[in-house]
PDB file of C-alpha atoms in Angstrom:
ATOM      1  CA  MET K 165       0.000   0.000   0.000  1.00 47.00           C
ATOM      2  CA  SER K 166       1.510   3.337  -0.993  1.00 60.00           C
ATOM      3  CA  ALA K 167       1.115   6.406   1.183  1.00 60.00           C
ATOM      4  CA  LYS K 168      -1.315   9.079   0.040  1.00 68.00           C
ATOM      5  CA  HIS K 169       0.630  11.807   1.817  1.00 68.00           C
ATOM      6  CA  THR K 170       3.847  13.422   0.653  1.00 67.00           C
ATOM      7  CA  PRO K 171       6.781  11.158   1.507  1.00 68.00           C
ATOM      8  CA  GLY K 172       9.360  12.540   3.929  1.00 71.00           C
ATOM      9  CA  PRO K 173      11.603  13.796   5.040  1.00 73.00           C
ATOM     10  CA  TRP K 174       9.882  17.098   5.738  1.00 74.00           C
ATOM     11  CA  VAL K 175      11.823  19.987   7.242  1.00 71.00           C
ATOM     12  CA  ALA K 176      10.057  22.708   9.253  1.00 71.00           C
ATOM     13  CA  ASP K 177      11.154  26.290   8.607  1.00 67.00           C
ATOM     14  CA  GLY K 178       8.876  28.726  10.402  1.00 67.00           C
ATOM     15  CA  GLU K 179       5.421  28.433   8.874  1.00 63.00           C
ATOM     16  CA  TYR K 180       6.785  26.611   5.838  1.00 65.00           C
ATOM     17  CA  VAL K 181       7.763  23.019   5.246  1.00 66.00           C
ATOM     18  CA  HIS K 182      10.345  21.801   2.750  1.00 66.00           C
ATOM     19  CA  ALA K 183       9.737  18.466   1.084  1.00 66.00           C
ATOM     20  CA  VAL K 184      11.943  18.029  -1.949  1.00 54.00           C
ATOM     21  CA  GLU K 185      10.102  14.878  -3.057  1.00 56.00           C
ATOM     22  CA  PHE K 186       6.821  16.826  -3.089  1.00 53.00           C
ATOM     23  CA  ILE K 187       8.357  19.534  -5.222  1.00 50.00           C
ATOM     24  CA  ARG K 188       9.441  16.885  -7.716  1.00 48.00           C
ATOM     25  CA  LEU K 189       6.002  15.277  -7.735  1.00 48.00           C
ATOM     26  CA  CYS K 190       3.998  18.494  -7.680  1.00 50.00           C
ATOM     27  CA  CYS K 191       6.027  20.665  -9.993  1.00 46.00           C
ATOM     28  CA  GLY K 192       6.701  17.787 -12.339  1.00 45.00           C
ATOM     29  CA  ARG K 193       2.957  17.633 -12.952  1.00 46.00           C
ATOM     30  CA  GLY K 194       2.451  21.292 -13.729  1.00 41.00           C
ATOM     31  CA  TYR K 195       1.392  22.531 -10.299  1.00 41.00           C
ATOM     32  CA  SER K 196       4.223  25.018  -9.934  1.00 38.00           C
ATOM     33  CA  SER K 197       1.981  27.623  -8.308  1.00 42.00           C
ATOM     34  CA  CYS K 198       1.560  25.455  -5.221  1.00 47.00           C
ATOM     35  CA  CYS K 199       5.215  24.756  -4.653  1.00 47.00           C
ATOM     36  CA  GLY K 200       7.002  27.749  -6.050  1.00 45.00           C
ATOM     37  CA  ASP K 201       9.405  27.936  -8.927  1.00 41.00           C
ATOM     38  CA  PRO K 202      10.205  24.383 -10.044  1.00 39.00           C
ATOM     39  CA  GLU K 203      13.734  25.524 -10.903  1.00 39.00           C
ATOM     40  CA  ILE K 204      14.436  26.066  -7.194  1.00 38.00           C
ATOM     41  CA  SER K 205      15.024  22.669  -5.640  1.00 40.00           C
ATOM     42  CA  GLU K 206      14.190  23.792  -2.109  1.00 46.00           C
ATOM     43  CA  SER K 207      11.069  25.852  -2.737  1.00 47.00           C
ATOM     44  CA  ARG K 208       8.913  26.567   0.285  1.00 50.00           C
ATOM     45  CA  PHE K 209       5.231  25.867   0.495  1.00 51.00           C
ATOM     46  CA  GLN K 210       2.473  25.444   3.021  1.00 52.00           C
ATOM     47  CA  ILE K 211       2.161  21.699   2.915  1.00 53.00           C
ATOM     48  CA  ALA K 212      -1.508  21.333   3.943  1.00 50.00           C
ATOM     49  CA  GLN K 213      -2.685  24.021   1.539  1.00 54.00           C
ATOM     50  CA  CYS K 214      -0.644  22.572  -1.287  1.00 59.00           C
ATOM     51  CA  ALA K 215      -1.535  18.936  -0.776  1.00 63.00           C
ATOM     52  CA  PRO K 216      -4.847  18.272   1.009  1.00 66.00           C
ATOM     53  CA  GLU K 217      -3.937  14.598   1.330  1.00 71.00           C
ATOM     54  CA  ASN K 218      -1.279  15.694   3.855  1.00 70.00           C
ATOM     55  CA  ALA K 219      -3.887  17.212   6.189  1.00 71.00           C
ATOM     56  CA  PRO K 220      -4.812  13.905   7.929  1.00 77.00           C
ATOM     57  CA  LEU K 221      -1.135  13.163   8.589  1.00 78.00           C
ATOM     58  CA  ILE K 222      -0.560  16.654   9.962  1.00 78.00           C
ATOM     59  CA  ALA K 223      -3.703  16.447  12.110  1.00 77.00           C
ATOM     60  CA  ALA K 224      -2.611  13.058  13.481  1.00 84.00           C
ATOM     61  CA  ALA K 225       0.923  14.236  14.297  1.00 87.00           C
ATOM     62  CA  PRO K 226       0.217  15.108  17.969  1.00 88.00           C
ATOM     63  CA  ASP K 227      -1.418  11.704  18.527  1.00 91.00           C
ATOM     64  CA  LEU K 228       1.428   9.934  16.743  1.00 93.00           C
ATOM     65  CA  LEU K 229       3.969  11.783  18.886  1.00 93.00           C
ATOM     66  CA  GLU K 230       2.208  10.815  22.122  1.00 95.00           C
ATOM     67  CA  ALA K 231       1.854   7.197  20.982  1.00 96.00           C
ATOM     68  CA  LEU K 232       5.561   7.044  20.154  1.00 96.00           C
ATOM     69  CA  LYS K 233       6.484   8.533  23.542  1.00 95.00           C
ATOM     70  CA  ASP K 234       4.259   5.954  25.243  1.00 96.00           C
ATOM     71  CA  ALA K 235       5.762   3.095  23.226  1.00 94.00           C
ATOM     72  CA  LEU K 236       9.276   4.263  24.076  1.00 93.00           C
ATOM     73  CA  ALA K 237       8.400   4.464  27.774  1.00 94.00           C
ATOM     74  CA  GLY K 238       7.014   0.917  27.613  1.00 91.00           C
ATOM     75  CA  TRP K 239      10.153  -0.301  25.892  1.00 86.00           C
ATOM     76  CA  ARG K 240      12.324   1.331  28.581  1.00 87.00           C
ATOM     77  CA  TYR K 241      10.256  -0.355  31.290  1.00 89.00           C
ATOM     78  CA  ILE K 242      10.669  -3.764  29.656  1.00 84.00           C
ATOM     79  CA  ARG K 243      14.425  -3.294  29.330  1.00 82.00           C
ATOM     80  CA  GLU K 244      14.808  -2.089  32.925  1.00 85.00           C
ATOM     81  CA  HIS K 245      12.751  -4.892  34.443  1.00 86.00           C
ATOM     82  CA  HIS K 246      13.314  -7.806  32.087  1.00 81.00           C
ATOM     83  CA  GLY K 247      16.508  -7.084  30.191  1.00 76.00           C
ATOM     84  CA  ASP K 248      16.882  -6.951  26.448  1.00 70.00           C
ATOM     85  CA  LEU K 249      14.539  -9.770  25.487  1.00 66.00           C
ATOM     86  CA  TYR K 250      14.135  -8.937  21.837  1.00 63.00           C
ATOM     87  CA  GLY K 251      17.610  -8.684  20.361  1.00 63.00           C
ATOM     88  CA  VAL K 252      19.827  -5.989  18.982  1.00 64.00           C
ATOM     89  CA  GLY K 253      17.343  -4.744  16.374  1.00 74.00           C
ATOM     90  CA  TRP K 254      15.319  -2.983  19.042  1.00 79.00           C
ATOM     91  CA  ASP K 255      18.229  -0.653  19.787  1.00 81.00           C
ATOM     92  CA  ARG K 256      17.830   0.702  16.265  1.00 86.00           C
ATOM     93  CA  VAL K 257      14.096   1.208  16.811  1.00 87.00           C
ATOM     94  CA  GLU K 258      14.694   2.970  20.125  1.00 88.00           C
ATOM     95  CA  GLU K 259      17.291   5.267  18.560  1.00 91.00           C
ATOM     96  CA  ALA K 260      14.956   6.111  15.670  1.00 93.00           C
ATOM     97  CA  ALA K 261      12.073   6.782  18.089  1.00 94.00           C
ATOM     98  CA  ARG K 262      14.218   9.103  20.210  1.00 94.00           C
ATOM     99  CA  ALA K 263      15.402  10.968  17.107  1.00 94.00           C
ATOM    100  CA  ALA K 264      11.844  11.353  15.796  1.00 92.00           C
ATOM    101  CA  ILE K 265      10.605  12.639  19.164  1.00 93.00           C
ATOM    102  CA  ALA K 266      13.496  15.105  19.394  1.00 92.00           C
ATOM    103  CA  ARG K 267      12.810  16.357  15.883  1.00 87.00           C
ATOM    104  CA  ALA K 268       9.066  16.675  16.516  1.00 87.00           C
ATOM    105  CA  THR K 269       9.599  18.600  19.742  1.00 87.00           C
ATOM    106  CA  GLY K 270      12.287  20.871  18.310  1.00 84.00           C
ATOM    107  CA  GLU K 271      15.005  19.494  20.564  1.00 85.00           C
ATOM    108  CA  ARG K 272      17.152  18.642  17.583  1.00 65.00           C
ATOM    109  CA  GLY K 273      17.137  19.727  13.954  1.00 48.00           C
TER     110      GLY K 273
END
């Protein structure tokens, strides 16, 4: 199943969001007015206004962030009380979750 929303990564810059893949998809199909000059590879645009299919993802972002925080807390509890039961691969997941939370909360660019 392919995603209906613009694939990441997205980069927040004030009220604008950069998504180079969206610029390629959008401007490549003749919608240059919604993503700026297609000659500029890092055009800025308001992602929800430009691509309505992104609105559900944006609206769900706070819930997704809280769910990820909760999952990470549960994972920490399991590791503290039961050890690393699931193998090395979970370290990668934990690192990715921490990075995503930091990015979403503005703790790290």
